[in-house]
């Protein structure tokens, strides 16, 4: 009997494959971005958890200096890696029903209490054997003790082929740490329903989804898998984009997804999305995840996750279509539009620089 997913382990690497089914895709046959994000996160969680438990209780082998504890031993406790952040992820090519998605993950950097994982996704046409790259992603994980979810476990260091690889990794670590803090500081807004909104306004397309967190959504700790959350966020962002364009839409990219706080089993989460910016061929959607704790000693509502998704509109022939321009009604919407425009221009400039560097090689 064949299993729907196959995982193959090599030292420091993980490969995960599965065929794309109709329930993975939209009505046009394109696999949901959230489905691919969930596959990416699953691979990252497996390789991070495996690594963090691989050398528990022993000396740090070949420590290269980034673990500066006076003690040279690691925690003996077993742990599970929890997703803390996903860097910008581009959807380079749509994946379709019937294709096989191949996910490969590799640990690229470790700090004392975090793991950076690089993930690539390939799509394979099993009739012709043709393969193409569909996604690249960088994820950050933090190992949490199985017996005490508030305790972060020390990460075994990895060996680097070149000293500069560790230096570059440390810079990426510091940058993501700063960006997570800045994002958390500006996360105080909530999306309020609009009565009788005009077409193409923010209120016209904004959408929310309410979900009760059950056991199947959670890790061994009883907290929501990052991939489950990202799939719900992509679903809401897709609804916003579809309402605005009224065409087939696909995920083009996801800006950094920041996981600010854990979401526990039994919580009710509200996933809300709103349009922030439109260019001629793309639209940016801001998505929040707010959690309500209804069980336990304390009851509160808090912002758990935030991100920006970028979507494009496609014709029946999968050709890019013009995006209706967003109608701005308030000063706050104007401010968010200008911020989105800044992110769009910055991404466009980076893409042009990368293209130039490739042509010069």
GROMACS .gro file of C-alpha atoms in nm:
model
  361
    1UNK     CA    1   0.000   0.000   0.000
    2UNK     CA    2   0.134   0.342  -0.091
    3UNK     CA    3   0.126   0.619   0.168
    4UNK     CA    4   0.007   0.968   0.064
    5UNK     CA    5   0.332   1.123   0.188
    6UNK     CA    6   0.686   0.986   0.184
    7UNK     CA    7   0.970   1.123   0.396
    8UNK     CA    8   1.337   1.033   0.347
    9UNK     CA    9   1.601   1.127   0.603
   10UNK     CA   10   1.968   1.198   0.541
   11UNK     CA   11   2.206   1.354   0.789
   12UNK     CA   12   2.106   1.720   0.819
   13UNK     CA   13   1.847   1.693   0.541
   14UNK     CA   14   1.480   1.603   0.509
   15UNK     CA   15   1.278   1.519   0.198
   16UNK     CA   16   0.899   1.502   0.197
   17UNK     CA   17   0.682   1.421  -0.107
   18UNK     CA   18   0.311   1.385  -0.173
   19UNK     CA   19   0.070   1.407  -0.465
   20UNK     CA   20  -0.160   1.708  -0.490
   21UNK     CA   21  -0.529   1.617  -0.463
   22UNK     CA   22  -0.845   1.806  -0.567
   23UNK     CA   23  -0.912   1.917  -0.209
   24UNK     CA   24  -0.569   2.087  -0.208
   25UNK     CA   25  -0.662   2.326  -0.490
   26UNK     CA   26  -0.898   2.603  -0.592
   27UNK     CA   27  -1.167   2.576  -0.860
   28UNK     CA   28  -0.908   2.648  -1.133
   29UNK     CA   29  -0.691   2.354  -1.023
   30UNK     CA   30  -0.412   2.561  -0.867
   31UNK     CA   31  -0.292   2.430  -0.530
   32UNK     CA   32  -0.373   2.669  -0.244
   33UNK     CA   33  -0.075   2.865  -0.115
   34UNK     CA   34  -0.180   2.765   0.236
   35UNK     CA   35  -0.145   2.395   0.148
   36UNK     CA   36   0.214   2.452   0.034
   37UNK     CA   37   0.291   2.667   0.339
   38UNK     CA   38   0.165   2.385   0.561
   39UNK     CA   39   0.393   2.135   0.383
   40UNK     CA   40   0.687   2.373   0.422
   41UNK     CA   41   0.622   2.421   0.793
   42UNK     CA   42   0.579   2.049   0.853
   43UNK     CA   43   0.921   1.979   0.700
   44UNK     CA   44   1.079   2.260   0.904
   45UNK     CA   45   0.923   2.139   1.228
   46UNK     CA   46   1.039   1.780   1.172
   47UNK     CA   47   1.401   1.863   1.093
   48UNK     CA   48   1.425   2.123   1.375
   49UNK     CA   49   1.274   1.892   1.637
   50UNK     CA   50   1.492   1.604   1.522
   51UNK     CA   51   1.805   1.819   1.544
   52UNK     CA   52   1.723   1.967   1.885
   53UNK     CA   53   1.672   1.619   2.031
   54UNK     CA   54   1.966   1.457   1.851
   55UNK     CA   55   2.242   1.555   2.096
   56UNK     CA   56   2.052   1.617   2.420
   57UNK     CA   57   2.256   1.569   2.737
   58UNK     CA   58   2.593   1.552   2.564
   59UNK     CA   59   2.876   1.801   2.514
   60UNK     CA   60   2.842   2.055   2.234
   61UNK     CA   61   3.052   1.898   1.956
   62UNK     CA   62   3.267   2.135   1.756
   63UNK     CA   63   3.112   2.444   1.911
   64UNK     CA   64   3.221   2.742   1.703
   65UNK     CA   65   3.162   3.009   1.960
   66UNK     CA   66   2.802   3.120   1.915
   67UNK     CA   67   2.691   2.932   2.230
   68UNK     CA   68   2.853   3.134   2.505
   69UNK     CA   69   2.722   2.959   2.817
   70UNK     CA   70   2.974   2.876   3.084
   71UNK     CA   71   2.837   2.521   3.077
   72UNK     CA   72   2.939   2.305   2.781
   73UNK     CA   73   2.646   2.068   2.807
   74UNK     CA   74   2.303   2.079   2.650
   75UNK     CA   75   1.965   2.032   2.818
   76UNK     CA   76   1.868   1.669   2.869
   77UNK     CA   77   1.496   1.741   2.826
   78UNK     CA   78   1.317   1.636   2.512
   79UNK     CA   79   1.155   1.916   2.315
   80UNK     CA   80   0.938   2.011   2.018
   81UNK     CA   81   1.038   2.291   1.781
   82UNK     CA   82   0.779   2.572   1.762
   83UNK     CA   83   0.759   2.806   1.463
   84UNK     CA   84   0.857   3.164   1.548
   85UNK     CA   85   0.885   3.330   1.206
   86UNK     CA   86   0.867   3.267   0.834
   87UNK     CA   87   1.074   3.499   0.617
   88UNK     CA   88   0.942   3.629   0.284
   89UNK     CA   89   0.830   3.338   0.066
   90UNK     CA   90   0.782   3.373  -0.310
   91UNK     CA   91   0.550   3.146  -0.507
   92UNK     CA   92   0.757   3.115  -0.824
   93UNK     CA   93   0.520   2.886  -1.014
   94UNK     CA   94   0.171   2.750  -0.942
   95UNK     CA   95   0.142   2.381  -0.849
   96UNK     CA   96  -0.150   2.186  -0.996
   97UNK     CA   97  -0.371   1.890  -0.910
   98UNK     CA   98  -0.198   1.561  -0.995
   99UNK     CA   99   0.155   1.697  -0.960
  100UNK     CA  100   0.387   1.569  -0.688
  101UNK     CA  101   0.520   1.825  -0.443
  102UNK     CA  102   0.875   1.754  -0.325
  103UNK     CA  103   0.979   1.947  -0.012
  104UNK     CA  104   1.345   1.951   0.098
  105UNK     CA  105   1.460   2.110   0.424
  106UNK     CA  106   1.806   2.183   0.563
  107UNK     CA  107   1.927   2.357   0.879
  108UNK     CA  108   2.141   2.656   0.784
  109UNK     CA  109   2.209   2.827   1.120
  110UNK     CA  110   2.165   2.773   1.492
  111UNK     CA  111   2.185   3.023   1.776
  112UNK     CA  112   2.170   2.925   2.140
  113UNK     CA  113   1.789   2.903   2.139
  114UNK     CA  114   1.678   2.905   1.773
  115UNK     CA  115   1.711   2.713   1.448
  116UNK     CA  116   1.706   2.853   1.094
  117UNK     CA  117   1.574   2.616   0.826
  118UNK     CA  118   1.594   2.659   0.448
  119UNK     CA  119   1.315   2.488   0.253
  120UNK     CA  120   1.275   2.433  -0.122
  121UNK     CA  121   0.962   2.303  -0.295
  122UNK     CA  122   0.968   2.134  -0.636
  123UNK     CA  123   0.668   2.033  -0.848
  124UNK     CA  124   0.694   1.718  -1.059
  125UNK     CA  125   0.475   1.617  -1.351
  126UNK     CA  126   0.472   1.240  -1.295
  127UNK     CA  127   0.365   1.176  -1.656
  128UNK     CA  128   0.666   1.349  -1.812
  129UNK     CA  129   0.910   1.360  -1.520
  130UNK     CA  130   0.955   1.736  -1.565
  131UNK     CA  131   1.035   1.926  -1.244
  132UNK     CA  132   1.034   2.295  -1.157
  133UNK     CA  133   1.106   2.503  -0.847
  134UNK     CA  134   0.787   2.651  -0.699
  135UNK     CA  135   0.893   2.788  -0.359
  136UNK     CA  136   1.189   2.888  -0.143
  137UNK     CA  137   1.138   2.968   0.224
  138UNK     CA  138   1.335   3.044   0.539
  139UNK     CA  139   1.183   2.953   0.877
  140UNK     CA  140   1.291   3.012   1.237
  141UNK     CA  141   1.209   2.767   1.516
  142UNK     CA  142   1.244   2.771   1.893
  143UNK     CA  143   1.267   2.438   2.087
  144UNK     CA  144   1.021   2.414   2.378
  145UNK     CA  145   1.044   2.159   2.657
  146UNK     CA  146   0.789   1.877   2.646
  147UNK     CA  147   0.737   1.905   3.022
  148UNK     CA  148   0.735   2.286   3.049
  149UNK     CA  149   0.611   2.476   2.745
  150UNK     CA  150   0.749   2.805   2.880
  151UNK     CA  151   1.104   2.668   2.892
  152UNK     CA  152   1.323   2.714   2.583
  153UNK     CA  153   1.578   2.437   2.535
  154UNK     CA  154   1.938   2.496   2.426
  155UNK     CA  155   2.003   2.410   2.060
  156UNK     CA  156   2.293   2.181   1.959
  157UNK     CA  157   2.524   2.377   1.728
  158UNK     CA  158   2.579   2.274   1.367
  159UNK     CA  159   2.908   2.254   1.180
  160UNK     CA  160   2.974   2.513   0.909
  161UNK     CA  161   3.181   2.447   0.601
  162UNK     CA  162   3.312   2.804   0.602
  163UNK     CA  163   3.343   3.059   0.891
  164UNK     CA  164   3.158   3.323   0.689
  165UNK     CA  165   2.847   3.100   0.682
  166UNK     CA  166   2.812   3.137   1.057
  167UNK     CA  167   2.872   3.515   1.039
  168UNK     CA  168   2.606   3.554   0.769
  169UNK     CA  169   2.366   3.339   0.970
  170UNK     CA  170   2.422   3.549   1.281
  171UNK     CA  171   2.336   3.865   1.082
  172UNK     CA  172   2.014   3.705   0.957
  173UNK     CA  173   1.931   3.604   1.313
  174UNK     CA  174   1.977   3.958   1.448
  175UNK     CA  175   1.777   4.110   1.161
  176UNK     CA  176   1.477   3.880   1.206
  177UNK     CA  177   1.487   3.935   1.580
  178UNK     CA  178   1.466   4.313   1.529
  179UNK     CA  179   1.188   4.287   1.270
  180UNK     CA  180   0.981   4.061   1.495
  181UNK     CA  181   1.006   4.317   1.775
  182UNK     CA  182   0.909   4.607   1.547
  183UNK     CA  183   0.609   4.415   1.409
  184UNK     CA  184   0.489   4.325   1.756
  185UNK     CA  185   0.503   4.692   1.861
  186UNK     CA  186   0.256   4.802   1.589
  187UNK     CA  187   0.008   4.517   1.632
  188UNK     CA  188  -0.276   4.692   1.811
  189UNK     CA  189  -0.540   4.728   1.540
  190UNK     CA  190  -0.855   4.526   1.487
  191UNK     CA  191  -1.067   4.497   1.173
  192UNK     CA  192  -1.417   4.635   1.220
  193UNK     CA  193  -1.710   4.534   0.990
  194UNK     CA  194  -1.835   4.803   0.751
  195UNK     CA  195  -2.206   4.848   0.676
  196UNK     CA  196  -2.297   4.879   0.304
  197UNK     CA  197  -1.940   4.926   0.178
  198UNK     CA  198  -1.873   5.060  -0.171
  199UNK     CA  199  -1.716   4.836  -0.435
  200UNK     CA  200  -1.334   4.819  -0.439
  201UNK     CA  201  -1.301   4.980  -0.096
  202UNK     CA  202  -1.116   4.818   0.195
  203UNK     CA  203  -1.444   4.745   0.370
  204UNK     CA  204  -1.594   4.580   0.060
  205UNK     CA  205  -1.344   4.292   0.049
  206UNK     CA  206  -1.229   4.258   0.412
  207UNK     CA  207  -1.306   3.914   0.553
  208UNK     CA  208  -1.284   3.712   0.873
  209UNK     CA  209  -1.287   3.345   0.963
  210UNK     CA  210  -1.356   3.203   1.311
  211UNK     CA  211  -1.206   2.867   1.408
  212UNK     CA  212  -1.220   2.661   1.726
  213UNK     CA  213  -0.879   2.504   1.790
  214UNK     CA  214  -0.913   2.127   1.826
  215UNK     CA  215  -0.668   1.846   1.904
  216UNK     CA  216  -0.597   1.774   1.535
  217UNK     CA  217  -0.467   2.132   1.495
  218UNK     CA  218  -0.210   2.098   1.772
  219UNK     CA  219   0.139   1.977   1.857
  220UNK     CA  220   0.230   1.743   2.143
  221UNK     CA  221   0.221   2.049   2.368
  222UNK     CA  222  -0.143   2.121   2.286
  223UNK     CA  223  -0.057   2.436   2.089
  224UNK     CA  224  -0.149   2.507   1.726
  225UNK     CA  225   0.087   2.396   1.449
  226UNK     CA  226   0.228   2.696   1.262
  227UNK     CA  227   0.130   2.534   0.933
  228UNK     CA  228  -0.236   2.512   1.038
  229UNK     CA  229  -0.238   2.883   1.120
  230UNK     CA  230  -0.070   2.978   0.791
  231UNK     CA  231  -0.321   2.771   0.591
  232UNK     CA  232  -0.612   2.956   0.755
  233UNK     CA  233  -0.440   3.291   0.694
  234UNK     CA  234  -0.391   3.212   0.326
  235UNK     CA  235  -0.757   3.107   0.299
  236UNK     CA  236  -0.876   3.442   0.437
  237UNK     CA  237  -0.631   3.639   0.222
  238UNK     CA  238  -0.758   3.449  -0.082
  239UNK     CA  239  -1.118   3.540   0.000
  240UNK     CA  240  -1.023   3.908   0.027
  241UNK     CA  241  -0.843   3.895  -0.309
  242UNK     CA  242  -1.130   3.709  -0.479
  243UNK     CA  243  -1.389   3.955  -0.347
  244UNK     CA  244  -1.184   4.245  -0.478
  245UNK     CA  245  -1.108   4.102  -0.825
  246UNK     CA  246  -1.392   3.854  -0.882
  247UNK     CA  247  -1.150   3.636  -1.084
  248UNK     CA  248  -0.923   3.338  -1.028
  249UNK     CA  249  -0.650   3.448  -0.784
  250UNK     CA  250  -0.329   3.281  -0.667
  251UNK     CA  251  -0.076   3.352  -0.392
  252UNK     CA  252   0.229   3.530  -0.535
  253UNK     CA  253   0.428   3.577  -0.213
  254UNK     CA  254   0.404   3.600   0.162
  255UNK     CA  255   0.594   3.865   0.349
  256UNK     CA  256   0.745   3.769   0.685
  257UNK     CA  257   0.494   3.585   0.907
  258UNK     CA  258   0.556   3.661   1.274
  259UNK     CA  259   0.427   3.430   1.546
  260UNK     CA  260   0.399   3.658   1.850
  261UNK     CA  261   0.231   3.423   2.097
  262UNK     CA  262   0.132   3.057   2.114
  263UNK     CA  263  -0.230   2.952   2.056
  264UNK     CA  264  -0.358   2.682   2.290
  265UNK     CA  265  -0.602   2.400   2.223
  266UNK     CA  266  -0.957   2.514   2.303
  267UNK     CA  267  -0.898   2.875   2.196
  268UNK     CA  268  -1.122   3.047   1.945
  269UNK     CA  269  -0.916   3.222   1.680
  270UNK     CA  270  -1.036   3.499   1.450
  271UNK     CA  271  -0.839   3.527   1.126
  272UNK     CA  272  -0.902   3.868   0.964
  273UNK     CA  273  -0.778   4.009   0.636
  274UNK     CA  274  -0.799   4.346   0.460
  275UNK     CA  275  -0.661   4.495   0.140
  276UNK     CA  276  -0.382   4.746   0.202
  277UNK     CA  277  -0.230   4.813  -0.143
  278UNK     CA  278  -0.285   4.743  -0.512
  279UNK     CA  279  -0.046   4.783  -0.804
  280UNK     CA  280  -0.144   4.723  -1.165
  281UNK     CA  281  -0.102   4.345  -1.137
  282UNK     CA  282  -0.086   4.259  -0.767
  283UNK     CA  283  -0.257   4.326  -0.436
  284UNK     CA  284  -0.127   4.320  -0.079
  285UNK     CA  285  -0.346   4.184   0.199
  286UNK     CA  286  -0.275   4.224   0.570
  287UNK     CA  287  -0.382   3.927   0.782
  288UNK     CA  288  -0.414   3.908   1.162
  289UNK     CA  289  -0.480   3.613   1.387
  290UNK     CA  290  -0.638   3.697   1.724
  291UNK     CA  291  -0.688   3.433   1.992
  292UNK     CA  292  -0.955   3.416   2.264
  293UNK     CA  293  -0.870   3.192   2.558
  294UNK     CA  294  -1.197   3.051   2.688
  295UNK     CA  295  -1.055   2.777   2.909
  296UNK     CA  296  -0.794   2.784   3.183
  297UNK     CA  297  -0.714   3.019   3.466
  298UNK     CA  298  -0.687   3.336   3.257
  299UNK     CA  299  -0.923   3.456   2.985
  300UNK     CA  300  -0.789   3.713   2.738
  301UNK     CA  301  -0.782   3.816   2.374
  302UNK     CA  302  -0.445   3.875   2.211
  303UNK     CA  303  -0.273   3.915   1.875
  304UNK     CA  304  -0.102   3.583   1.797
  305UNK     CA  305   0.020   3.610   1.435
  306UNK     CA  306   0.047   3.877   1.164
  307UNK     CA  307   0.162   3.884   0.801
  308UNK     CA  308   0.122   4.039   0.456
  309UNK     CA  309   0.015   3.823   0.159
  310UNK     CA  310   0.050   3.924  -0.207
  311UNK     CA  311  -0.194   3.788  -0.466
  312UNK     CA  312  -0.225   3.817  -0.842
  313UNK     CA  313  -0.534   3.791  -1.062
  314UNK     CA  314  -0.535   3.534  -1.344
  315UNK     CA  315  -0.750   3.471  -1.651
  316UNK     CA  316  -0.893   3.129  -1.742
  317UNK     CA  317  -0.572   3.075  -1.941
  318UNK     CA  318  -0.360   3.154  -1.632
  319UNK     CA  319  -0.250   3.489  -1.779
  320UNK     CA  320  -0.204   3.788  -1.542
  321UNK     CA  321  -0.498   4.029  -1.536
  322UNK     CA  322  -0.506   4.395  -1.429
  323UNK     CA  323  -0.610   4.442  -1.068
  324UNK     CA  324  -0.890   4.693  -0.989
  325UNK     CA  325  -0.738   4.981  -0.796
  326UNK     CA  326  -0.819   5.006  -0.426
  327UNK     CA  327  -1.047   5.296  -0.338
  328UNK     CA  328  -0.909   5.482  -0.035
  329UNK     CA  329  -1.161   5.642   0.204
  330UNK     CA  330  -0.973   5.736   0.523
  331UNK     CA  331  -0.637   5.878   0.630
  332UNK     CA  332  -0.552   5.549   0.802
  333UNK     CA  333  -0.618   5.358   0.480
  334UNK     CA  334  -0.403   5.608   0.291
  335UNK     CA  335  -0.120   5.554   0.538
  336UNK     CA  336  -0.142   5.175   0.504
  337UNK     CA  337  -0.155   5.211   0.123
  338UNK     CA  338   0.167   5.417   0.120
  339UNK     CA  339   0.339   5.167   0.351
  340UNK     CA  340   0.230   4.884   0.120
  341UNK     CA  341   0.357   5.077  -0.182
  342UNK     CA  342   0.694   5.110  -0.008
  343UNK     CA  343   0.713   4.734   0.049
  344UNK     CA  344   0.609   4.672  -0.313
  345UNK     CA  345   0.879   4.904  -0.454
  346UNK     CA  346   1.142   4.759  -0.221
  347UNK     CA  347   1.060   4.404  -0.334
  348UNK     CA  348   1.059   4.511  -0.698
  349UNK     CA  349   1.402   4.673  -0.660
  350UNK     CA  350   1.545   4.361  -0.494
  351UNK     CA  351   1.407   4.141  -0.771
  352UNK     CA  352   1.566   4.363  -1.037
  353UNK     CA  353   1.901   4.356  -0.854
  354UNK     CA  354   1.890   3.976  -0.832
  355UNK     CA  355   1.806   3.951  -1.203
  356UNK     CA  356   2.096   4.182  -1.293
  357UNK     CA  357   2.342   3.985  -1.078
  358UNK     CA  358   2.234   3.658  -1.243
  359UNK     CA  359   2.278   3.799  -1.595
  360UNK     CA  360   2.626   3.930  -1.507
  361UNK     CA  361   2.746   3.589  -1.382
   0.00000   0.00000   0.00000
